[in-house]
Short mmCIF file of C-alpha atoms in Angstrom, two decimals:
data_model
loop_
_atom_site.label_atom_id
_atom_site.label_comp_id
_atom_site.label_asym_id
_atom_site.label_seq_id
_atom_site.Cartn_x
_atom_site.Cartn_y
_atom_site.Cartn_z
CA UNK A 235 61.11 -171.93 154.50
CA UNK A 236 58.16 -170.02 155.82
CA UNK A 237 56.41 -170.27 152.74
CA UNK A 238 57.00 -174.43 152.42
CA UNK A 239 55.62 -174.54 155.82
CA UNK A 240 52.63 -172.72 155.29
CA UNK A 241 51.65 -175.01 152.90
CA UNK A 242 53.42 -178.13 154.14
CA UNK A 243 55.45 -178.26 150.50
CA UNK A 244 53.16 -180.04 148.13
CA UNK A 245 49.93 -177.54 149.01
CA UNK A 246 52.73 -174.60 148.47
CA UNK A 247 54.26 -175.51 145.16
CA UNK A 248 50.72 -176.88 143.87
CA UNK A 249 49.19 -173.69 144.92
CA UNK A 250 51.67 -171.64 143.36
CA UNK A 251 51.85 -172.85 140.12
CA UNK A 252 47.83 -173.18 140.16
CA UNK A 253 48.29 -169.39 140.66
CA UNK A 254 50.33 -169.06 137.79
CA UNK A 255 48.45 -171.41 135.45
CA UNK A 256 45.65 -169.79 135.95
CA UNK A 257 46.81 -166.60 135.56
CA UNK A 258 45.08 -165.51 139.08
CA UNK A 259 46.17 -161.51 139.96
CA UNK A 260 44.07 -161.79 143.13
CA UNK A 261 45.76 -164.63 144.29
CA UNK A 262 48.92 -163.79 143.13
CA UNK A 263 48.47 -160.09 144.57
CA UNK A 264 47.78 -161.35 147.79
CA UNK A 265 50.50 -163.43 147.72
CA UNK A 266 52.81 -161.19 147.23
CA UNK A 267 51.08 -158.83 149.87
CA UNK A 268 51.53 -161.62 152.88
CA UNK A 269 55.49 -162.12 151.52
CA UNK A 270 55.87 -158.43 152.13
CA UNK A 271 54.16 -158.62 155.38
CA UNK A 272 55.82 -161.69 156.75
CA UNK A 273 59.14 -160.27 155.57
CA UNK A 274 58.51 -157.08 157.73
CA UNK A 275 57.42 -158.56 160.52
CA UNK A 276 60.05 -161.13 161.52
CA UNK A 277 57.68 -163.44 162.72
CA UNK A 278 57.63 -167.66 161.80
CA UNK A 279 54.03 -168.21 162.99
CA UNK A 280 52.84 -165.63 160.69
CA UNK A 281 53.50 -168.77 157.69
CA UNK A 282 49.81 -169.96 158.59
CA UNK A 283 48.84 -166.69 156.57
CA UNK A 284 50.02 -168.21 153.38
CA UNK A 285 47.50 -171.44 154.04
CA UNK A 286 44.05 -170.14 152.46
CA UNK A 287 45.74 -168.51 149.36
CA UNK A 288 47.63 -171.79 148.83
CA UNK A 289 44.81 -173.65 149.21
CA UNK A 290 42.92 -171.61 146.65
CA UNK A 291 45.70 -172.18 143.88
CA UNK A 292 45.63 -175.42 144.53
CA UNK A 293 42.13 -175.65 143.54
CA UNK A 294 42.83 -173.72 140.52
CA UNK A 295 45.65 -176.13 140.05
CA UNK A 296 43.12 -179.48 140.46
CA UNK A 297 40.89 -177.82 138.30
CA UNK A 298 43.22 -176.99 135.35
CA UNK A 299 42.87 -180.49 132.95
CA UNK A 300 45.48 -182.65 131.08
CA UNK A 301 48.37 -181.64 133.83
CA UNK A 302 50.61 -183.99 133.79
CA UNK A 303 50.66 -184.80 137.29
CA UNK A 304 53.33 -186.79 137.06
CA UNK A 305 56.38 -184.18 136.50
CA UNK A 306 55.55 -182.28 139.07
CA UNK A 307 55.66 -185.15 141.32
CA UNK A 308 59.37 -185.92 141.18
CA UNK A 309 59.84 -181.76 142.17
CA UNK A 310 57.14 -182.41 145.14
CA UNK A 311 59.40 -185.41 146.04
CA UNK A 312 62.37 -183.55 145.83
CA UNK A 313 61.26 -180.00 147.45
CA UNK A 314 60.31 -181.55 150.73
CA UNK A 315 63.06 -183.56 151.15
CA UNK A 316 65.40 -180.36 150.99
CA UNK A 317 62.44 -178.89 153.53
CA UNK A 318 62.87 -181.73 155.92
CA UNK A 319 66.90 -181.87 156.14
CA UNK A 320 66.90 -178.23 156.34
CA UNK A 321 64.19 -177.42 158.35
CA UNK A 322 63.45 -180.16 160.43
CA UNK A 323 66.93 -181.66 161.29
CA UNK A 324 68.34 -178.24 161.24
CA UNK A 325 68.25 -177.09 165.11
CA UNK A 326 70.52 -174.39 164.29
CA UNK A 327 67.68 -172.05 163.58
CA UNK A 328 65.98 -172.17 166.42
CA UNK A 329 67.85 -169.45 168.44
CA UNK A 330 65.55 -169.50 171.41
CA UNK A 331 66.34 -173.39 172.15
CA UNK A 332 69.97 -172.34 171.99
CA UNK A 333 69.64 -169.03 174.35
CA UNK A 334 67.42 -170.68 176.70
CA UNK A 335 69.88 -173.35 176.88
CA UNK A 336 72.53 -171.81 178.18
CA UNK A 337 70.19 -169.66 180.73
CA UNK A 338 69.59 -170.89 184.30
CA UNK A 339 65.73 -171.40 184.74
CA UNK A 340 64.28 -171.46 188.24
CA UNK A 341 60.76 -172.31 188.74
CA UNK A 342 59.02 -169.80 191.11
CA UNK A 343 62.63 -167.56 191.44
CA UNK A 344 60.77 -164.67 188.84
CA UNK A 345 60.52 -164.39 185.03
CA UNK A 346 62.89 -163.83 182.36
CA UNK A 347 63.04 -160.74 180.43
CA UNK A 348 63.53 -160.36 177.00
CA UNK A 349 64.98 -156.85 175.64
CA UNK A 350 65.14 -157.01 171.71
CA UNK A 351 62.40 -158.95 168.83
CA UNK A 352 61.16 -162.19 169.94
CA UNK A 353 58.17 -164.64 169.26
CA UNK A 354 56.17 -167.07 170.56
CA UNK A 355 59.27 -169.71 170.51
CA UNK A 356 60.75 -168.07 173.56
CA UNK A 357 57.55 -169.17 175.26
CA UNK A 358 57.78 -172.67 174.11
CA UNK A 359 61.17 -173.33 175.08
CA UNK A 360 61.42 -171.95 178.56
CA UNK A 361 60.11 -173.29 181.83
CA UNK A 362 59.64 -169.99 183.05
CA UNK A 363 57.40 -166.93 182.01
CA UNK A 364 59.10 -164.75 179.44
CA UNK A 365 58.41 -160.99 179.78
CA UNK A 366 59.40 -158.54 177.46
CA UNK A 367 62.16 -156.24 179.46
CA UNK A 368 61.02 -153.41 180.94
CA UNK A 369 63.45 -151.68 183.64
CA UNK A 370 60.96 -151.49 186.21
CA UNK A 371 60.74 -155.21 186.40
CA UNK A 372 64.24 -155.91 186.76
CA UNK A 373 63.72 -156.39 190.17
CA UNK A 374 61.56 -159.37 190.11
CA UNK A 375 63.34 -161.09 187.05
CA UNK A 376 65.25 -164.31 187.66
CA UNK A 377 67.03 -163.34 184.30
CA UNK A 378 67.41 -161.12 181.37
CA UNK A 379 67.98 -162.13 177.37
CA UNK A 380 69.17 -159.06 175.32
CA UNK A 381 68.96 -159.61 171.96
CA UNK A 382 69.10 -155.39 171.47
CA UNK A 383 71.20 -153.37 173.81
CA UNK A 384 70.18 -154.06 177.13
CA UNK A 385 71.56 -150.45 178.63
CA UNK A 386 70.07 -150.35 182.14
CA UNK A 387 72.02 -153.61 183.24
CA UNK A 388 75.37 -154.98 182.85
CA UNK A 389 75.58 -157.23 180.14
CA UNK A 390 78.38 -160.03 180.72
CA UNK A 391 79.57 -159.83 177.42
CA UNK A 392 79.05 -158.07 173.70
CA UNK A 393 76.26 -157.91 171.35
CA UNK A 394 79.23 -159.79 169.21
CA UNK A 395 80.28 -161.96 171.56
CA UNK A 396 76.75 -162.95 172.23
CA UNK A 397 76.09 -163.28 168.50
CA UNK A 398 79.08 -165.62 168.17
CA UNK A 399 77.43 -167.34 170.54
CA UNK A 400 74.29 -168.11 168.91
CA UNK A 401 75.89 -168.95 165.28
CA UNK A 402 78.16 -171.78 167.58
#
């Protein structure tokens, strides 16, 4: 998904099979690199890295001649519609929407903590500053989210049972 949004489908599999067609081991080696990356680091914003090397695959691909543009249309066609009923329509994935849904926000009342791996779509989704948790500023915090073990505070149910939240 991450890749199809970094290159909004069409720039993603153009540039790709520009890459390939062209036989590009730079590009495809950097590629590669920013999959790796992106797969370590856990983060959805970090898609806008695959933009430039997409974008320079395409150009191999527009530069290539006598591609039949036309098969790889019907793909385009059909790639982005999968992207758009899974991605788009799909609110499922967006666990901070669903968290933050279900968490009391109070303007002005303090922040909410986050203990655990989160991004930038915490931020968007809340009303309230989100902080990652820190013990010391449990005291000011209106709330706390703990996506990993949250041991200084009582947690009002399981990891599981919180997890069986989120996939409901």
């Amino acid at each position: 998904n991450l890749w199809m949004i970094g290159g909004s489908v069409i720039v993603s599999v153009l540039g790709v099979i520009g890459m390939m067609r062209a036989k590009s081991i730079p590009l495809i080696a950097s590629l590669i690199l920013v999959c790796a990356y992106i797969f370590l680091a856990h983060r959805a914003y970090y898609s806008l890295l695959f933009l430039p090397l997409l974008i320079g695959g395409m150009i191999l691909f527009l530069k290539e001649e006598n591609i039949p543009v036309g098969r790889y249309l019907g793909l385009m066609v059909v790639m982005f519609l999968v992207f758009v009923q899974q991605c788009i329509f799909d609110d499922s994935q967006n666990v901070a929407h669903r968290v933050l849904s279900q968490v009391p926000q109070k303007i002005g009342a303090g922040d909410i903590l986050i203990s655990g791996p989160f991004g930038h779509e915490w931020q968007y989704e809340s009303r309230v500053p989100i902080r990652r948790y820190k013990p010391g500023l449990l005291p000011e915090a209106q709330s706390v989210v703990c996506l990993s073990p949250c041991a200084e505070i009582g947690v009002w149910g399981s990891i599981g049972e919180i997890r069986q939240l989120l996939h409901h």
